Amino acid sequence: MSQDSTTGAGRKFGYAVAGVIGVGIIAIGARFLLDPVAATAGFGVQPPPVTDPYLDVKGVRDIGAGLVLLALLATGRGAQRRRSVGAAMLAACVIPIGDAVIVLTHGGPAAVAFGVHGATAAVGIAGAVALLRGARRPVPESVRPNEVRV
């Protein structure tokens, strides 16, 4: 049996980041559904026509991504939950990194690319690392199940 060696402060920070990102991305998704012009302006690229269905698609997908992160936070226990939330958050950081690249390659402001999307990725990675950094401690031989030794 391995023990969870992540500090309490590290776990709290990581879970707090996951919660804020989960709720935040749900709010951003709702904004894309309710006020797509303002939402696209905040994203950092030229807004498409308000009738473009991709704005609705982005809104729904953002809400879904936030709900997945919140569902992971609400389920499981201990080290397994910590690792699941950390791994999901780390994998999801590809989204704000990709968003930053999109803003930069489509003539958007670098301040938005780095200040919004880059900062989101950096905070998400920091939270994920805080959850994932707990090293597994080896199980002493005296408590290992019966092993066949050759």
CSV table of N, CA and C in Angstrom, one decimal:
chain,number,residue,atom,x,y,z
A,1,MET,N,0.8,-1.2,0.0
A,1,MET,CA,0.0,0.0,0.0
A,1,MET,C,0.9,1.2,0.0
A,2,SER,N,0.6,2.2,-0.9
A,2,SER,CA,1.4,3.4,-0.9
A,2,SER,C,0.7,4.5,-0.1
A,3,GLN,N,1.5,5.5,0.3
A,3,GLN,CA,0.9,6.6,1.1
A,3,GLN,C,1.0,7.8,0.2
A,4,ASP,N,0.1,8.7,0.5
A,4,ASP,CA,0.0,10.0,-0.3
A,4,ASP,C,0.9,11.0,0.5
A,5,SER,N,1.9,11.4,-0.2
A,5,SER,CA,2.9,12.3,0.5
A,5,SER,C,2.7,13.7,0.0
A,6,THR,N,1.7,14.1,-0.7
A,6,THR,CA,1.4,15.4,-1.1
A,6,THR,C,1.0,16.2,0.2
A,7,THR,N,1.6,17.4,0.3
A,7,THR,CA,1.3,18.2,1.5
A,7,THR,C,-0.2,18.6,1.5
A,8,GLY,N,-0.7,18.9,2.7
A,8,GLY,CA,-2.1,19.4,2.8
A,8,GLY,C,-2.3,20.7,2.0
A,9,ALA,N,-1.3,21.6,2.1
A,9,ALA,CA,-1.4,22.9,1.5
A,9,ALA,C,-1.4,22.7,-0.1
A,10,GLY,N,-0.5,21.8,-0.5
A,10,GLY,CA,-0.5,21.5,-2.0
A,10,GLY,C,-1.8,20.9,-2.5
A,11,ARG,N,-2.4,20.0,-1.7
A,11,ARG,CA,-3.7,19.5,-2.2
A,11,ARG,C,-4.7,20.6,-2.2
A,12,LYS,N,-4.8,21.4,-1.1
A,12,LYS,CA,-5.8,22.4,-1.1
A,12,LYS,C,-5.6,23.4,-2.2
A,13,PHE,N,-4.4,23.8,-2.5
A,13,PHE,CA,-4.1,24.7,-3.7
A,13,PHE,C,-4.6,24.0,-5.0
A,14,GLY,N,-4.2,22.8,-5.2
A,14,GLY,CA,-4.5,22.1,-6.4
A,14,GLY,C,-6.0,21.9,-6.6
A,15,TYR,N,-6.7,21.6,-5.5
A,15,TYR,CA,-8.2,21.4,-5.6
A,15,TYR,C,-8.8,22.8,-5.8
A,16,ALA,N,-8.3,23.8,-5.1
A,16,ALA,CA,-8.9,25.2,-5.3
A,16,ALA,C,-8.7,25.6,-6.8
A,17,VAL,N,-7.6,25.4,-7.3
A,17,VAL,CA,-7.4,25.8,-8.8
A,17,VAL,C,-8.3,25.0,-9.6
A,18,ALA,N,-8.5,23.7,-9.4
A,18,ALA,CA,-9.4,22.9,-10.2
A,18,ALA,C,-10.8,23.4,-10.1
A,19,GLY,N,-11.3,23.8,-8.9
A,19,GLY,CA,-12.6,24.3,-8.7
A,19,GLY,C,-12.8,25.6,-9.4
A,20,VAL,N,-11.9,26.5,-9.2
A,20,VAL,CA,-12.0,27.8,-9.9
A,20,VAL,C,-12.0,27.7,-11.4
A,21,ILE,N,-11.1,26.8,-11.9
A,21,ILE,CA,-11.1,26.6,-13.4
A,21,ILE,C,-12.4,26.0,-13.8
A,22,GLY,N,-12.9,25.0,-13.1
A,22,GLY,CA,-14.1,24.3,-13.5
A,22,GLY,C,-15.3,25.3,-13.5
A,23,VAL,N,-15.5,26.1,-12.5
A,23,VAL,CA,-16.6,27.1,-12.4
A,23,VAL,C,-16.3,28.2,-13.5
A,24,GLY,N,-15.1,28.6,-13.6
A,24,GLY,CA,-14.8,29.7,-14.5
A,24,GLY,C,-15.1,29.3,-16.0
A,25,ILE,N,-14.7,28.1,-16.4
A,25,ILE,CA,-14.9,27.7,-17.8
A,25,ILE,C,-16.4,27.5,-18.0
A,26,ILE,N,-17.2,27.1,-17.0
A,26,ILE,CA,-18.6,27.0,-17.2
A,26,ILE,C,-19.2,28.4,-17.4
A,27,ALA,N,-18.7,29.4,-16.6
A,27,ALA,CA,-19.2,30.8,-16.8
A,27,ALA,C,-18.8,31.3,-18.2
A,28,ILE,N,-17.6,31.0,-18.7
A,28,ILE,CA,-17.2,31.4,-20.0
A,28,ILE,C,-18.1,30.7,-21.1
A,29,GLY,N,-18.4,29.5,-20.9
A,29,GLY,CA,-19.3,28.8,-21.8
A,29,GLY,C,-20.6,29.4,-21.9
A,30,ALA,N,-21.2,29.7,-20.7
A,30,ALA,CA,-22.5,30.4,-20.6
A,30,ALA,C,-22.4,31.7,-21.3
A,31,ARG,N,-21.3,32.4,-21.1
A,31,ARG,CA,-21.2,33.8,-21.8
A,31,ARG,C,-21.2,33.6,-23.3
A,32,PHE,N,-20.5,32.6,-23.8
A,32,PHE,CA,-20.6,32.3,-25.3
A,32,PHE,C,-22.0,32.0,-25.8
A,33,LEU,N,-22.8,31.4,-24.9
A,33,LEU,CA,-24.2,31.2,-25.3
A,33,LEU,C,-25.1,32.4,-25.2
A,34,LEU,N,-24.8,33.2,-24.2
A,34,LEU,CA,-25.7,34.3,-23.9
A,34,LEU,C,-25.3,35.6,-24.5
A,35,ASP,N,-24.0,35.9,-24.6
A,35,ASP,CA,-23.5,37.1,-25.2
A,35,ASP,C,-22.2,36.8,-26.0
A,36,PRO,N,-22.4,36.2,-27.2
A,36,PRO,CA,-21.3,35.7,-28.0
A,36,PRO,C,-20.4,36.9,-28.4
A,37,VAL,N,-20.9,38.0,-28.7
A,37,VAL,CA,-20.0,39.1,-29.2
A,37,VAL,C,-19.0,39.5,-28.1
A,38,ALA,N,-19.5,39.7,-26.9
A,38,ALA,CA,-18.6,40.1,-25.7
A,38,ALA,C,-17.6,38.9,-25.5
A,39,ALA,N,-18.1,37.7,-25.5
A,39,ALA,CA,-17.3,36.5,-25.3
A,39,ALA,C,-16.1,36.4,-26.3
A,40,THR,N,-16.4,36.6,-27.5
A,40,THR,CA,-15.4,36.5,-28.5
A,40,THR,C,-14.4,37.7,-28.4
A,41,ALA,N,-14.8,38.8,-28.0
A,41,ALA,CA,-13.9,40.0,-27.8
A,41,ALA,C,-13.0,39.7,-26.7
A,42,GLY,N,-13.4,39.1,-25.6
A,42,GLY,CA,-12.6,38.7,-24.5
A,42,GLY,C,-11.6,37.6,-24.9
A,43,PHE,N,-12.0,36.8,-25.9
A,43,PHE,CA,-11.1,35.7,-26.3
A,43,PHE,C,-9.8,36.1,-27.0
A,44,GLY,N,-10.0,37.3,-27.7
A,44,GLY,CA,-8.8,37.8,-28.4
A,44,GLY,C,-8.7,37.7,-29.9
A,45,VAL,N,-9.8,37.3,-30.5
A,45,VAL,CA,-9.8,37.2,-32.0
A,45,VAL,C,-11.0,37.9,-32.5
A,46,GLN,N,-11.0,38.2,-33.8
A,46,GLN,CA,-12.1,38.9,-34.4
A,46,GLN,C,-13.4,38.0,-34.3
A,47,PRO,N,-14.5,38.6,-33.8
A,47,PRO,CA,-15.7,37.8,-33.7
A,47,PRO,C,-16.3,37.4,-35.0
A,48,PRO,N,-16.8,36.2,-35.1
A,48,PRO,CA,-17.5,35.8,-36.3
A,48,PRO,C,-18.9,36.4,-36.2
A,49,PRO,N,-19.7,36.2,-37.3
A,49,PRO,CA,-21.1,36.7,-37.2
A,49,PRO,C,-21.8,36.0,-36.0
A,50,VAL,N,-22.6,36.8,-35.3
A,50,VAL,CA,-23.3,36.2,-34.1
A,50,VAL,C,-24.2,35.0,-34.4
A,51,THR,N,-24.5,34.8,-35.7
A,51,THR,CA,-25.3,33.7,-36.1
A,51,THR,C,-24.5,32.4,-36.3
A,52,ASP,N,-23.1,32.6,-36.2
A,52,ASP,CA,-22.2,31.4,-36.4
A,52,ASP,C,-22.5,30.4,-35.3
A,53,PRO,N,-22.9,29.1,-35.7
A,53,PRO,CA,-23.2,28.1,-34.7
A,53,PRO,C,-21.9,27.7,-33.9
A,54,TYR,N,-20.7,28.0,-34.4
A,54,TYR,CA,-19.6,27.5,-33.7
A,54,TYR,C,-19.4,28.3,-32.3
A,55,LEU,N,-20.0,29.4,-32.2
A,55,LEU,CA,-20.0,30.1,-30.9
A,55,LEU,C,-20.8,29.3,-29.9
A,56,ASP,N,-22.0,28.8,-30.3
A,56,ASP,CA,-22.8,27.9,-29.5
A,56,ASP,C,-22.0,26.6,-29.1
A,57,VAL,N,-21.4,26.0,-30.2
A,57,VAL,CA,-20.6,24.8,-29.9
A,57,VAL,C,-19.5,25.1,-28.9
A,58,LYS,N,-18.8,26.2,-29.0
A,58,LYS,CA,-17.8,26.5,-28.0
A,58,LYS,C,-18.4,26.6,-26.6
A,59,GLY,N,-19.5,27.3,-26.5
A,59,GLY,CA,-20.2,27.5,-25.3
A,59,GLY,C,-20.5,26.2,-24.6
A,60,VAL,N,-21.2,25.3,-25.4
A,60,VAL,CA,-21.6,24.0,-24.8
A,60,VAL,C,-20.4,23.2,-24.4
A,61,ARG,N,-19.3,23.2,-25.2
A,61,ARG,CA,-18.1,22.4,-24.9
A,61,ARG,C,-17.4,22.9,-23.7
A,62,ASP,N,-17.4,24.3,-23.5
A,62,ASP,CA,-16.7,24.8,-22.3
A,62,ASP,C,-17.5,24.4,-21.1
A,63,ILE,N,-18.8,24.5,-21.2
A,63,ILE,CA,-19.7,24.1,-20.0
A,63,ILE,C,-19.4,22.6,-19.7
A,64,GLY,N,-19.4,21.8,-20.7
A,64,GLY,CA,-19.1,20.3,-20.5
A,64,GLY,C,-17.7,20.1,-19.9
A,65,ALA,N,-16.7,20.8,-20.4
A,65,ALA,CA,-15.3,20.6,-19.8
A,65,ALA,C,-15.3,21.0,-18.3
A,66,GLY,N,-16.0,22.1,-18.0
A,66,GLY,CA,-16.0,22.5,-16.6
A,66,GLY,C,-16.8,21.5,-15.7
A,67,LEU,N,-17.8,21.0,-16.2
A,67,LEU,CA,-18.6,20.0,-15.5
A,67,LEU,C,-17.8,18.7,-15.3
A,68,VAL,N,-17.0,18.3,-16.2
A,68,VAL,CA,-16.1,17.1,-16.1
A,68,VAL,C,-15.2,17.3,-14.9
A,69,LEU,N,-14.5,18.5,-14.9
A,69,LEU,CA,-13.6,18.8,-13.8
A,69,LEU,C,-14.3,18.8,-12.5
A,70,LEU,N,-15.4,19.4,-12.4
A,70,LEU,CA,-16.2,19.5,-11.1
A,70,LEU,C,-16.6,18.1,-10.7
A,71,ALA,N,-17.0,17.2,-11.7
A,71,ALA,CA,-17.4,15.9,-11.4
A,71,ALA,C,-16.3,15.1,-10.8
A,72,LEU,N,-15.1,15.3,-11.3
A,72,LEU,CA,-13.9,14.6,-10.8
A,72,LEU,C,-13.6,15.1,-9.4
A,73,LEU,N,-13.8,16.3,-9.1
A,73,LEU,CA,-13.6,16.9,-7.8
A,73,LEU,C,-14.6,16.3,-6.8
A,74,ALA,N,-15.8,16.0,-7.2
A,74,ALA,CA,-16.8,15.5,-6.4
A,74,ALA,C,-16.8,14.0,-6.1
A,75,THR,N,-16.0,13.3,-6.9
A,75,THR,CA,-16.0,11.8,-6.7
A,75,THR,C,-14.6,11.3,-6.3
A,76,GLY,N,-14.6,10.1,-5.8
A,76,GLY,CA,-13.4,9.5,-5.4
A,76,GLY,C,-12.9,10.0,-4.1
A,77,ARG,N,-11.8,9.4,-3.6
A,77,ARG,CA,-11.3,9.8,-2.3
A,77,ARG,C,-9.8,9.7,-2.4
A,78,GLY,N,-9.1,10.5,-1.5
A,78,GLY,CA,-7.7,10.3,-1.3
A,78,GLY,C,-6.8,10.5,-2.5
A,79,ALA,N,-5.8,9.7,-2.5
A,79,ALA,CA,-4.8,9.8,-3.6
A,79,ALA,C,-5.3,9.5,-5.0
A,80,GLN,N,-6.3,8.6,-5.1
A,80,GLN,CA,-6.9,8.3,-6.4
A,80,GLN,C,-7.6,9.6,-7.0
A,81,ARG,N,-8.4,10.3,-6.1
A,81,ARG,CA,-9.0,11.5,-6.6
A,81,ARG,C,-8.0,12.6,-6.9
A,82,ARG,N,-7.0,12.7,-6.1
A,82,ARG,CA,-5.9,13.7,-6.3
A,82,ARG,C,-5.3,13.5,-7.6
A,83,ARG,N,-4.9,12.2,-7.9
A,83,ARG,CA,-4.2,11.9,-9.2
A,83,ARG,C,-5.2,12.1,-10.4
A,84,SER,N,-6.4,11.7,-10.2
A,84,SER,CA,-7.4,11.9,-11.3
A,84,SER,C,-7.6,13.3,-11.7
A,85,VAL,N,-7.9,14.1,-10.7
A,85,VAL,CA,-8.1,15.6,-10.9
A,85,VAL,C,-6.8,16.2,-11.4
A,86,GLY,N,-5.7,15.9,-10.9
A,86,GLY,CA,-4.4,16.4,-11.4
A,86,GLY,C,-4.1,16.1,-12.8
A,87,ALA,N,-4.3,14.8,-13.2
A,87,ALA,CA,-4.1,14.4,-14.5
A,87,ALA,C,-5.1,15.0,-15.5
A,88,ALA,N,-6.3,15.1,-15.1
A,88,ALA,CA,-7.3,15.7,-16.0
A,88,ALA,C,-7.0,17.2,-16.2
A,89,MET,N,-6.7,17.9,-15.1
A,89,MET,CA,-6.4,19.3,-15.2
A,89,MET,C,-5.1,19.5,-16.1
A,90,LEU,N,-4.1,18.7,-15.9
A,90,LEU,CA,-2.9,18.8,-16.7
A,90,LEU,C,-3.2,18.6,-18.2
A,91,ALA,N,-4.0,17.6,-18.5
A,91,ALA,CA,-4.4,17.3,-19.9
A,91,ALA,C,-5.2,18.5,-20.5
A,92,ALA,N,-6.1,19.0,-19.7
A,92,ALA,CA,-6.9,20.1,-20.1
A,92,ALA,C,-6.2,21.4,-20.4
A,93,CYS,N,-4.9,21.5,-19.9
A,93,CYS,CA,-4.1,22.7,-20.1
A,93,CYS,C,-3.7,22.9,-21.6
A,94,VAL,N,-3.9,21.9,-22.3
A,94,VAL,CA,-3.7,22.0,-23.8
A,94,VAL,C,-4.7,23.0,-24.4
A,95,ILE,N,-5.8,23.1,-23.8
A,95,ILE,CA,-6.9,24.1,-24.3
A,95,ILE,C,-6.4,25.5,-24.2
A,96,PRO,N,-6.0,26.1,-23.0
A,96,PRO,CA,-5.6,27.5,-23.0
A,96,PRO,C,-4.3,27.7,-23.8
A,97,ILE,N,-3.4,26.7,-23.9
A,97,ILE,CA,-2.2,26.8,-24.7
A,97,ILE,C,-2.6,26.9,-26.1
A,98,GLY,N,-3.5,26.1,-26.6
A,98,GLY,CA,-4.0,26.2,-28.0
A,98,GLY,C,-4.7,27.5,-28.2
A,99,ASP,N,-5.5,27.9,-27.3
A,99,ASP,CA,-6.2,29.2,-27.4
A,99,ASP,C,-5.2,30.4,-27.6
A,100,ALA,N,-4.1,30.4,-26.8
A,100,ALA,CA,-3.0,31.4,-26.9
A,100,ALA,C,-2.4,31.4,-28.3
A,101,VAL,N,-2.1,30.2,-28.8
A,101,VAL,CA,-1.6,30.0,-30.2
A,101,VAL,C,-2.5,30.6,-31.2
A,102,ILE,N,-3.8,30.3,-31.1
A,102,ILE,CA,-4.8,30.7,-32.0
A,102,ILE,C,-4.9,32.3,-32.0
A,103,VAL,N,-4.9,32.9,-30.8
A,103,VAL,CA,-4.9,34.3,-30.7
A,103,VAL,C,-3.7,34.9,-31.4
A,104,LEU,N,-2.5,34.4,-31.1
A,104,LEU,CA,-1.3,34.9,-31.7
A,104,LEU,C,-1.2,34.8,-33.2
A,105,THR,N,-1.7,33.6,-33.7
A,105,THR,CA,-1.6,33.4,-35.2
A,105,THR,C,-2.7,34.0,-36.0
A,106,HIS,N,-3.7,34.6,-35.3
A,106,HIS,CA,-4.8,35.2,-36.0
A,106,HIS,C,-4.9,36.7,-35.7
A,107,GLY,N,-3.7,37.3,-35.4
A,107,GLY,CA,-3.7,38.7,-35.3
A,107,GLY,C,-4.2,39.3,-34.0
A,108,GLY,N,-4.5,38.5,-33.0
A,108,GLY,CA,-5.0,39.0,-31.7
A,108,GLY,C,-3.9,39.6,-30.9
A,109,PRO,N,-4.3,40.3,-29.9
A,109,PRO,CA,-3.3,40.9,-29.0
A,109,PRO,C,-2.5,39.9,-28.2
A,110,ALA,N,-1.2,40.1,-28.1
A,110,ALA,CA,-0.3,39.3,-27.3
A,110,ALA,C,-0.7,39.4,-25.9
A,111,ALA,N,-1.1,40.5,-25.4
A,111,ALA,CA,-1.5,40.7,-24.0
A,111,ALA,C,-2.7,39.7,-23.6
A,112,VAL,N,-3.6,39.5,-24.5
A,112,VAL,CA,-4.7,38.5,-24.3
A,112,VAL,C,-4.1,37.1,-24.4
A,113,ALA,N,-3.3,36.8,-25.4
A,113,ALA,CA,-2.8,35.5,-25.6
A,113,ALA,C,-2.0,35.0,-24.3
A,114,PHE,N,-1.1,35.9,-23.9
A,114,PHE,CA,-0.3,35.5,-22.7
A,114,PHE,C,-1.0,35.9,-21.4
A,115,GLY,N,-1.7,37.0,-21.3
A,115,GLY,CA,-2.3,37.4,-20.0
A,115,GLY,C,-3.5,36.7,-19.6
A,116,VAL,N,-4.3,36.2,-20.6
A,116,VAL,CA,-5.5,35.5,-20.3
A,116,VAL,C,-5.2,34.0,-20.5
A,117,HIS,N,-4.9,33.6,-21.7
A,117,HIS,CA,-4.8,32.1,-22.0
A,117,HIS,C,-3.5,31.6,-21.4
A,118,GLY,N,-2.4,32.3,-21.6
A,118,GLY,CA,-1.1,31.8,-21.0
A,118,GLY,C,-1.2,31.7,-19.5
A,119,ALA,N,-1.8,32.7,-18.9
A,119,ALA,CA,-1.9,32.7,-17.4
A,119,ALA,C,-2.8,31.6,-16.9
A,120,THR,N,-3.9,31.3,-17.7
A,120,THR,CA,-4.7,30.2,-17.3
A,120,THR,C,-4.0,28.9,-17.4
A,121,ALA,N,-3.2,28.7,-18.4
A,121,ALA,CA,-2.4,27.5,-18.6
A,121,ALA,C,-1.4,27.3,-17.5
A,122,ALA,N,-0.7,28.4,-17.1
A,122,ALA,CA,0.3,28.4,-16.1
A,122,ALA,C,-0.3,28.0,-14.7
A,123,VAL,N,-1.4,28.7,-14.4
A,123,VAL,CA,-2.1,28.4,-13.1
A,123,VAL,C,-2.6,26.9,-13.1
A,124,GLY,N,-3.2,26.5,-14.2
A,124,GLY,CA,-3.7,25.1,-14.3
A,124,GLY,C,-2.6,24.1,-14.2
A,125,ILE,N,-1.4,24.4,-14.8
A,125,ILE,CA,-0.3,23.5,-14.7
A,125,ILE,C,0.2,23.5,-13.2
A,126,ALA,N,0.3,24.6,-12.6
A,126,ALA,CA,0.7,24.7,-11.2
A,126,ALA,C,-0.2,23.9,-10.3
A,127,GLY,N,-1.5,24.0,-10.5
A,127,GLY,CA,-2.4,23.3,-9.7
A,127,GLY,C,-2.3,21.8,-9.9
A,128,ALA,N,-2.2,21.4,-11.2
A,128,ALA,CA,-2.0,20.0,-11.5
A,128,ALA,C,-0.7,19.4,-10.9
A,129,VAL,N,0.4,20.1,-11.0
A,129,VAL,CA,1.6,19.7,-10.4
A,129,VAL,C,1.5,19.5,-8.9
A,130,ALA,N,0.8,20.5,-8.3
A,130,ALA,CA,0.6,20.4,-6.8
A,130,ALA,C,-0.2,19.1,-6.5
A,131,LEU,N,-1.1,18.7,-7.3
A,131,LEU,CA,-1.8,17.4,-7.0
A,131,LEU,C,-1.1,16.2,-7.4
A,132,LEU,N,-0.2,16.3,-8.5
A,132,LEU,CA,0.5,15.1,-9.0
A,132,LEU,C,1.8,14.8,-8.3
A,133,ARG,N,2.4,15.8,-7.6
A,133,ARG,CA,3.8,15.7,-7.2
A,133,ARG,C,3.9,14.7,-6.0
A,134,GLY,N,2.9,14.2,-5.4
A,134,GLY,CA,3.0,13.3,-4.3
A,134,GLY,C,3.7,12.0,-4.8
A,135,ALA,N,4.9,11.8,-4.3
A,135,ALA,CA,5.6,10.6,-4.7
A,135,ALA,C,5.1,9.4,-4.0
A,136,ARG,N,5.1,8.3,-4.7
A,136,ARG,CA,4.7,7.0,-4.1
A,136,ARG,C,5.8,6.5,-3.2
A,137,ARG,N,5.5,6.1,-2.0
A,137,ARG,CA,6.5,5.5,-1.1
A,137,ARG,C,6.4,4.0,-1.3
A,138,PRO,N,7.6,3.4,-1.4
A,138,PRO,CA,7.6,1.9,-1.6
A,138,PRO,C,7.0,1.3,-0.4
A,139,VAL,N,6.4,0.1,-0.6
A,139,VAL,CA,5.8,-0.7,0.4
A,139,VAL,C,6.9,-1.5,1.0
A,140,PRO,N,7.1,-1.4,2.4
A,140,PRO,CA,8.1,-2.3,3.0
A,140,PRO,C,7.8,-3.8,2.7
A,141,GLU,N,8.9,-4.5,2.6
A,141,GLU,CA,8.8,-6.0,2.3
A,141,GLU,C,8.0,-6.7,3.3
A,142,SER,N,8.0,-6.2,4.6
A,142,SER,CA,7.3,-6.9,5.6
A,142,SER,C,5.8,-6.9,5.5
A,143,VAL,N,5.3,-5.9,4.7
A,143,VAL,CA,3.8,-5.8,4.5
A,143,VAL,C,3.4,-6.2,3.1
A,144,ARG,N,4.3,-6.7,2.3
A,144,ARG,CA,3.9,-7.1,0.9
A,144,ARG,C,3.2,-8.4,1.0
A,145,PRO,N,2.2,-8.6,0.0
A,145,PRO,CA,1.6,-9.9,0.0
A,145,PRO,C,2.6,-11.0,-0.3
A,146,ASN,N,2.2,-12.2,-0.1
A,146,ASN,CA,3.1,-13.3,-0.3
A,146,ASN,C,3.6,-13.3,-1.8
A,147,GLU,N,4.9,-13.3,-1.9
A,147,GLU,CA,5.5,-13.3,-3.2
A,147,GLU,C,6.3,-14.6,-3.4
A,148,VAL,N,6.4,-15.0,-4.6
A,148,VAL,CA,7.2,-16.2,-4.9
A,148,VAL,C,8.6,-15.7,-5.1
A,149,ARG,N,9.5,-16.1,-4.4
A,149,ARG,CA,10.9,-15.7,-4.5
A,149,ARG,C,11.7,-16.8,-5.1
A,150,VAL,N,12.5,-16.4,-6.1
A,150,VAL,CA,13.2,-17.5,-6.8
A,150,VAL,C,14.7,-17.3,-6.6
